[in-house]
Amino acid sequence: EEGEGEEEEEGKGGESGEESGGEVDDHKVVPGEEVSVVELYARRKELLREKKLLIGSLASAFLEEPEERILNLEKLVKLVDAPQAESVQMSVQRLAAASVLECLKDVTPGYRIFHQDTGEQRLKKETLRLQKYESGLLKSYKSYLLKLEKLVNIFKVGKKSQPKDPLVVKQGEFFLSCMCTLLVEHPHFNYANNILHAITPILDSGHPDARRCVKQTIEKIFKGDMRGEISLEATRLINHLVKSRKHN
């Protein structure tokens, strides 16, 4: 499987006709056309290269001027689960998830964003611009987490119903690692509790690697939390999980 999380942002700008994240040309074989394995591989490689360039250009342009290019982040988030050519879909979605993760690690503030209702009060231009950016950041952050969680939920089903497809499992593990990384990097940001609620049940998963990832994440939270807020919430959730297991 190509498209590991190590792919770095490439190129400049974010202006591309493929930014919407919709389905792309699959270079599909025409019925009756004879295509060799080498040709199919070459087509896949070229399509994946195009998507890497697109993702890299969107990410690098956003990081250059986050407040001015928040739409680039939104486009990247859409690519996390956007339909793609079947031959590259999982790779492209993985690359997009990795790029969004790096962007959020870089731009997420170390505080909770909270906007007061100012009513009729007029705000300075700079304040309005910052609020618009922060609102966009929250929107993208939430959308990203929801997209990740859709696949991560495969680890929460009954132990006898764990996913069999190794590619789906691998993708789920990577998406889970993205959620865990965000929680460790920004444990006091707006959606930290949401991430915690999403991953804690996986401590009871029948998938050992997923369990291990969550266990190590919560251990890091306990060690690094100087305020005690996120640790307290984690303790409550684990206590609830243990009690529910006793009843089951």
Tab-separated table of C-alpha atoms in Angstrom:
chain	number	residue	atom	x	y	z
A	1	GLU	CA	0.000	0.000	0.000
A	2	GLU	CA	1.483	3.322	-1.048
A	3	GLY	CA	0.736	6.646	0.588
A	4	GLU	CA	2.276	6.338	4.021
A	5	GLY	CA	1.949	9.238	6.464
A	6	GLU	CA	5.518	10.335	5.755
A	7	GLU	CA	4.511	12.102	2.527
A	8	GLU	CA	5.459	15.723	3.016
A	9	GLU	CA	3.708	18.717	1.505
A	10	GLU	CA	4.997	19.565	-1.936
A	11	GLY	CA	4.652	22.450	-4.358
A	12	LYS	CA	3.034	25.809	-3.959
A	13	GLY	CA	-0.384	27.326	-4.302
A	14	GLY	CA	-3.690	25.593	-4.044
A	15	GLU	CA	-5.386	26.439	-7.292
A	16	SER	CA	-6.322	23.248	-9.047
A	17	GLY	CA	-9.315	21.973	-10.885
A	18	GLU	CA	-9.284	18.850	-8.693
A	19	GLU	CA	-9.510	20.687	-5.362
A	20	SER	CA	-13.119	19.765	-4.760
A	21	GLY	CA	-12.092	16.223	-3.812
A	22	GLY	CA	-14.627	14.617	-6.137
A	23	GLU	CA	-14.134	11.428	-8.089
A	24	VAL	CA	-11.379	11.674	-10.653
A	25	ASP	CA	-10.527	10.062	-13.943
A	26	ASP	CA	-9.736	6.436	-13.200
A	27	HIS	CA	-7.972	5.947	-16.533
A	28	LYS	CA	-10.461	3.099	-16.823
A	29	VAL	CA	-9.821	0.396	-19.315
A	30	VAL	CA	-12.133	0.578	-22.305
A	31	PRO	CA	-14.094	-2.677	-22.793
A	32	GLY	CA	-12.179	-4.864	-25.214
A	33	GLU	CA	-8.956	-2.890	-24.746
A	34	GLU	CA	-5.940	-5.014	-23.936
A	35	VAL	CA	-3.831	-3.486	-21.189
A	36	SER	CA	-0.758	-5.078	-19.668
A	37	VAL	CA	-0.014	-5.211	-15.974
A	38	VAL	CA	2.865	-2.815	-16.572
A	39	GLU	CA	0.527	-0.288	-18.202
A	40	LEU	CA	-1.990	-0.544	-15.369
A	41	TYR	CA	0.769	0.012	-12.836
A	42	ALA	CA	2.049	3.021	-14.783
A	43	ARG	CA	-1.428	4.534	-14.901
A	44	ARG	CA	-1.897	4.062	-11.164
A	45	LYS	CA	1.514	5.537	-10.436
A	46	GLU	CA	0.775	8.627	-12.547
A	47	LEU	CA	-2.643	9.149	-10.967
A	48	LEU	CA	-1.176	8.835	-7.485
A	49	ARG	CA	1.576	11.305	-8.385
A	50	GLU	CA	-1.033	13.844	-9.488
A	51	LYS	CA	-2.917	13.454	-6.212
A	52	LYS	CA	0.271	13.813	-4.163
A	53	LEU	CA	1.006	17.085	-5.941
A	54	LEU	CA	-2.525	18.329	-5.340
A	55	ILE	CA	-2.451	17.459	-1.638
A	56	GLY	CA	1.044	18.891	-1.245
A	57	SER	CA	0.148	22.173	-2.939
A	58	LEU	CA	-2.987	22.636	-0.841
A	59	ALA	CA	-1.141	21.910	2.407
A	60	SER	CA	1.927	24.042	1.723
A	61	ALA	CA	-0.165	26.992	0.556
A	62	PHE	CA	-2.330	26.772	3.677
A	63	LEU	CA	0.660	26.690	6.022
A	64	GLU	CA	2.169	29.744	4.316
A	65	GLU	CA	-0.876	31.872	5.182
A	66	PRO	CA	-3.347	29.933	7.345
A	67	GLU	CA	-5.703	32.840	8.026
A	68	GLU	CA	-5.954	33.737	4.354
A	69	ARG	CA	-6.204	30.186	3.019
A	70	ILE	CA	-8.445	28.335	5.450
A	71	LEU	CA	-10.419	27.053	2.443
A	72	ASN	CA	-7.375	24.999	1.483
A	73	LEU	CA	-7.674	23.134	4.769
A	74	GLU	CA	-11.354	22.488	4.104
A	75	LYS	CA	-10.485	21.043	0.686
A	76	LEU	CA	-7.862	18.772	2.222
A	77	VAL	CA	-10.346	17.513	4.803
A	78	LYS	CA	-12.815	16.644	2.040
A	79	LEU	CA	-10.170	14.458	0.408
A	80	VAL	CA	-9.961	12.266	3.530
A	81	ASP	CA	-13.049	10.330	2.468
A	82	ALA	CA	-13.745	11.631	-1.041
A	83	PRO	CA	-14.327	8.967	-3.703
A	84	GLN	CA	-11.314	8.394	-5.884
A	85	ALA	CA	-10.232	5.996	-8.587
A	86	GLU	CA	-10.422	2.574	-6.954
A	87	SER	CA	-6.766	1.822	-7.610
A	88	VAL	CA	-5.606	4.778	-5.510
A	89	GLN	CA	-8.504	5.549	-3.200
A	90	MET	CA	-7.054	4.263	0.069
A	91	SER	CA	-3.638	5.753	-0.676
A	92	VAL	CA	-5.054	9.194	-1.501
A	93	GLN	CA	-7.301	9.220	1.554
A	94	ARG	CA	-4.365	8.203	3.737
A	95	LEU	CA	-2.164	10.933	2.263
A	96	ALA	CA	-4.902	13.512	2.815
A	97	ALA	CA	-5.401	12.396	6.436
A	98	ALA	CA	-1.658	12.612	7.098
A	99	SER	CA	-1.430	16.091	5.549
A	100	VAL	CA	-4.399	17.423	7.516
A	101	LEU	CA	-2.860	16.009	10.690
A	102	GLU	CA	0.408	17.859	10.082
A	103	CYS	CA	-1.454	21.078	9.292
A	104	LEU	CA	-3.544	20.865	12.466
A	105	LYS	CA	-0.543	20.006	14.619
A	106	ASP	CA	1.108	23.170	13.319
A	107	VAL	CA	-1.733	25.705	13.520
A	108	THR	CA	-3.936	24.517	16.412
A	109	PRO	CA	-3.635	26.963	19.346
A	110	GLY	CA	-2.881	25.785	22.861
A	111	TYR	CA	-6.176	27.156	24.151
A	112	ARG	CA	-9.874	26.572	23.635
A	113	ILE	CA	-11.490	28.811	21.056
A	114	PHE	CA	-14.502	30.578	22.496
A	115	HIS	CA	-16.429	33.312	20.713
A	116	GLN	CA	-18.729	35.499	22.778
A	117	ASP	CA	-21.937	36.853	21.310
A	118	THR	CA	-21.120	40.529	20.810
A	119	GLY	CA	-24.602	41.430	19.609
A	120	GLU	CA	-24.599	44.797	17.896
A	121	GLN	CA	-21.101	45.625	19.070
A	122	ARG	CA	-18.773	46.457	16.201
A	123	LEU	CA	-15.481	44.614	16.204
A	124	LYS	CA	-12.161	45.630	14.771
A	125	LYS	CA	-11.311	44.351	11.327
A	126	GLU	CA	-8.440	42.269	12.712
A	127	THR	CA	-10.707	40.711	15.342
A	128	LEU	CA	-13.331	39.803	12.759
A	129	ARG	CA	-10.688	38.234	10.532
A	130	LEU	CA	-9.324	36.176	13.422
A	131	GLN	CA	-12.809	35.011	14.401
A	132	LYS	CA	-13.543	33.982	10.828
A	133	TYR	CA	-10.320	31.997	10.693
A	134	GLU	CA	-10.928	30.347	14.075
A	135	SER	CA	-14.466	29.401	13.044
A	136	GLY	CA	-13.104	27.844	9.868
A	137	LEU	CA	-10.458	25.987	11.851
A	138	LEU	CA	-13.059	24.566	14.232
A	139	LYS	CA	-15.261	23.522	11.325
A	140	SER	CA	-12.406	21.705	9.589
A	141	TYR	CA	-11.165	20.150	12.842
A	142	LYS	CA	-14.605	18.730	13.634
A	143	SER	CA	-15.191	17.493	10.084
A	144	TYR	CA	-11.785	15.795	10.050
A	145	LEU	CA	-12.443	13.982	13.317
A	146	LEU	CA	-15.856	12.783	12.137
A	147	LYS	CA	-14.360	11.390	8.940
A	148	LEU	CA	-11.645	9.572	10.880
A	149	GLU	CA	-14.093	8.220	13.421
A	150	LYS	CA	-16.313	6.654	10.757
A	151	LEU	CA	-13.556	4.152	9.969
A	152	VAL	CA	-12.114	3.941	13.474
A	153	ASN	CA	-15.498	2.660	14.659
A	154	ILE	CA	-14.680	-0.726	13.088
A	155	PHE	CA	-12.628	-1.433	16.198
A	156	LYS	CA	-15.606	-0.912	18.502
A	157	VAL	CA	-17.800	-3.704	17.197
A	158	GLY	CA	-18.142	-7.046	18.959
A	159	LYS	CA	-14.964	-9.060	19.290
A	160	LYS	CA	-16.385	-11.773	17.042
A	161	SER	CA	-17.132	-9.246	14.306
A	162	GLN	CA	-13.762	-7.614	13.811
A	163	PRO	CA	-12.982	-6.491	10.229
A	164	LYS	CA	-11.309	-9.134	8.082
A	165	ASP	CA	-9.924	-7.012	5.217
A	166	PRO	CA	-6.282	-6.266	6.164
A	167	LEU	CA	-6.267	-3.070	4.068
A	168	VAL	CA	-9.320	-1.722	5.892
A	169	VAL	CA	-7.742	-2.643	9.222
A	170	LYS	CA	-4.499	-0.892	8.268
A	171	GLN	CA	-6.385	2.218	7.195
A	172	GLY	CA	-8.395	2.167	10.410
A	173	GLU	CA	-5.241	1.886	12.483
A	174	PHE	CA	-3.723	4.859	10.685
A	175	PHE	CA	-6.851	6.984	11.149
A	176	LEU	CA	-6.894	6.006	14.827
A	177	SER	CA	-3.253	7.070	15.172
A	178	CYS	CA	-4.176	10.459	13.675
A	179	MET	CA	-6.879	10.975	16.312
A	180	CYS	CA	-4.557	9.873	19.102
A	181	THR	CA	-1.777	12.171	17.896
A	182	LEU	CA	-4.078	15.192	17.893
A	183	LEU	CA	-5.198	14.382	21.434
A	184	VAL	CA	-1.628	14.130	22.705
A	185	GLU	CA	-0.447	17.225	20.821
A	186	HIS	CA	-3.422	19.410	21.813
A	187	PRO	CA	-5.104	17.932	24.916
A	188	HIS	CA	-6.757	21.233	25.851
A	189	PHE	CA	-8.199	22.218	22.490
A	190	ASN	CA	-11.943	22.287	21.841
A	191	TYR	CA	-12.408	18.722	20.651
A	192	ALA	CA	-10.050	16.910	23.012
A	193	ASN	CA	-12.922	15.414	25.010
A	194	ASN	CA	-14.637	14.330	21.814
A	195	ILE	CA	-11.533	12.422	20.746
A	196	LEU	CA	-11.275	10.845	24.177
A	197	HIS	CA	-14.894	9.701	24.052
A	198	ALA	CA	-14.315	8.253	20.574
A	199	ILE	CA	-11.185	6.239	21.364
A	200	THR	CA	-11.644	5.072	24.976
A	201	PRO	CA	-14.086	2.235	24.097
A	202	ILE	CA	-11.344	0.774	21.888
A	203	LEU	CA	-9.530	-0.248	25.088
A	204	ASP	CA	-12.027	-3.126	25.038
A	205	SER	CA	-11.519	-3.877	21.350
A	206	GLY	CA	-10.694	-7.320	20.040
A	207	HIS	CA	-7.998	-5.744	17.882
A	208	PRO	CA	-4.701	-5.732	19.859
A	209	ASP	CA	-2.898	-3.056	17.821
A	210	ALA	CA	-5.821	-0.650	18.142
A	211	ARG	CA	-6.019	-1.323	21.889
A	212	ARG	CA	-2.300	-0.710	22.246
A	213	CYS	CA	-2.494	2.600	20.377
A	214	VAL	CA	-5.255	3.920	22.662
A	215	LYS	CA	-3.554	2.592	25.806
A	216	GLN	CA	-0.291	4.350	24.956
A	217	THR	CA	-2.150	7.559	24.130
A	218	ILE	CA	-3.979	7.658	27.456
A	219	GLU	CA	-0.733	6.911	29.295
A	220	LYS	CA	0.838	9.949	27.586
A	221	ILE	CA	-2.177	12.042	28.572
A	222	PHE	CA	-1.835	11.062	32.225
A	223	LYS	CA	1.890	11.836	32.207
A	224	GLY	CA	1.682	15.154	30.389
A	225	ASP	CA	-1.537	16.703	31.687
A	226	MET	CA	-0.563	19.512	34.069
A	227	ARG	CA	-4.102	20.868	34.494
A	228	GLY	CA	-5.801	17.599	35.363
A	229	GLU	CA	-8.890	18.267	33.243
A	230	ILE	CA	-8.389	15.780	30.421
A	231	SER	CA	-6.961	13.193	32.839
A	232	LEU	CA	-10.090	13.442	34.981
A	233	GLU	CA	-12.299	12.902	31.948
A	234	ALA	CA	-10.196	9.921	30.873
A	235	THR	CA	-10.508	8.424	34.356
A	236	ARG	CA	-14.289	8.813	34.270
A	237	LEU	CA	-14.551	7.160	30.859
A	238	ILE	CA	-12.307	4.252	31.824
A	239	ASN	CA	-14.283	3.750	35.034
A	240	HIS	CA	-17.506	3.681	33.024
A	241	LEU	CA	-15.986	1.186	30.578
A	242	VAL	CA	-14.886	-1.131	33.389
A	243	LYS	CA	-18.325	-1.019	35.027
A	244	SER	CA	-20.065	-1.749	31.744
A	245	ARG	CA	-17.833	-4.803	31.200
A	246	LYS	CA	-18.786	-6.140	34.651
A	247	HIS	CA	-22.465	-5.868	33.788
A	248	ASN	CA	-21.895	-7.597	30.456
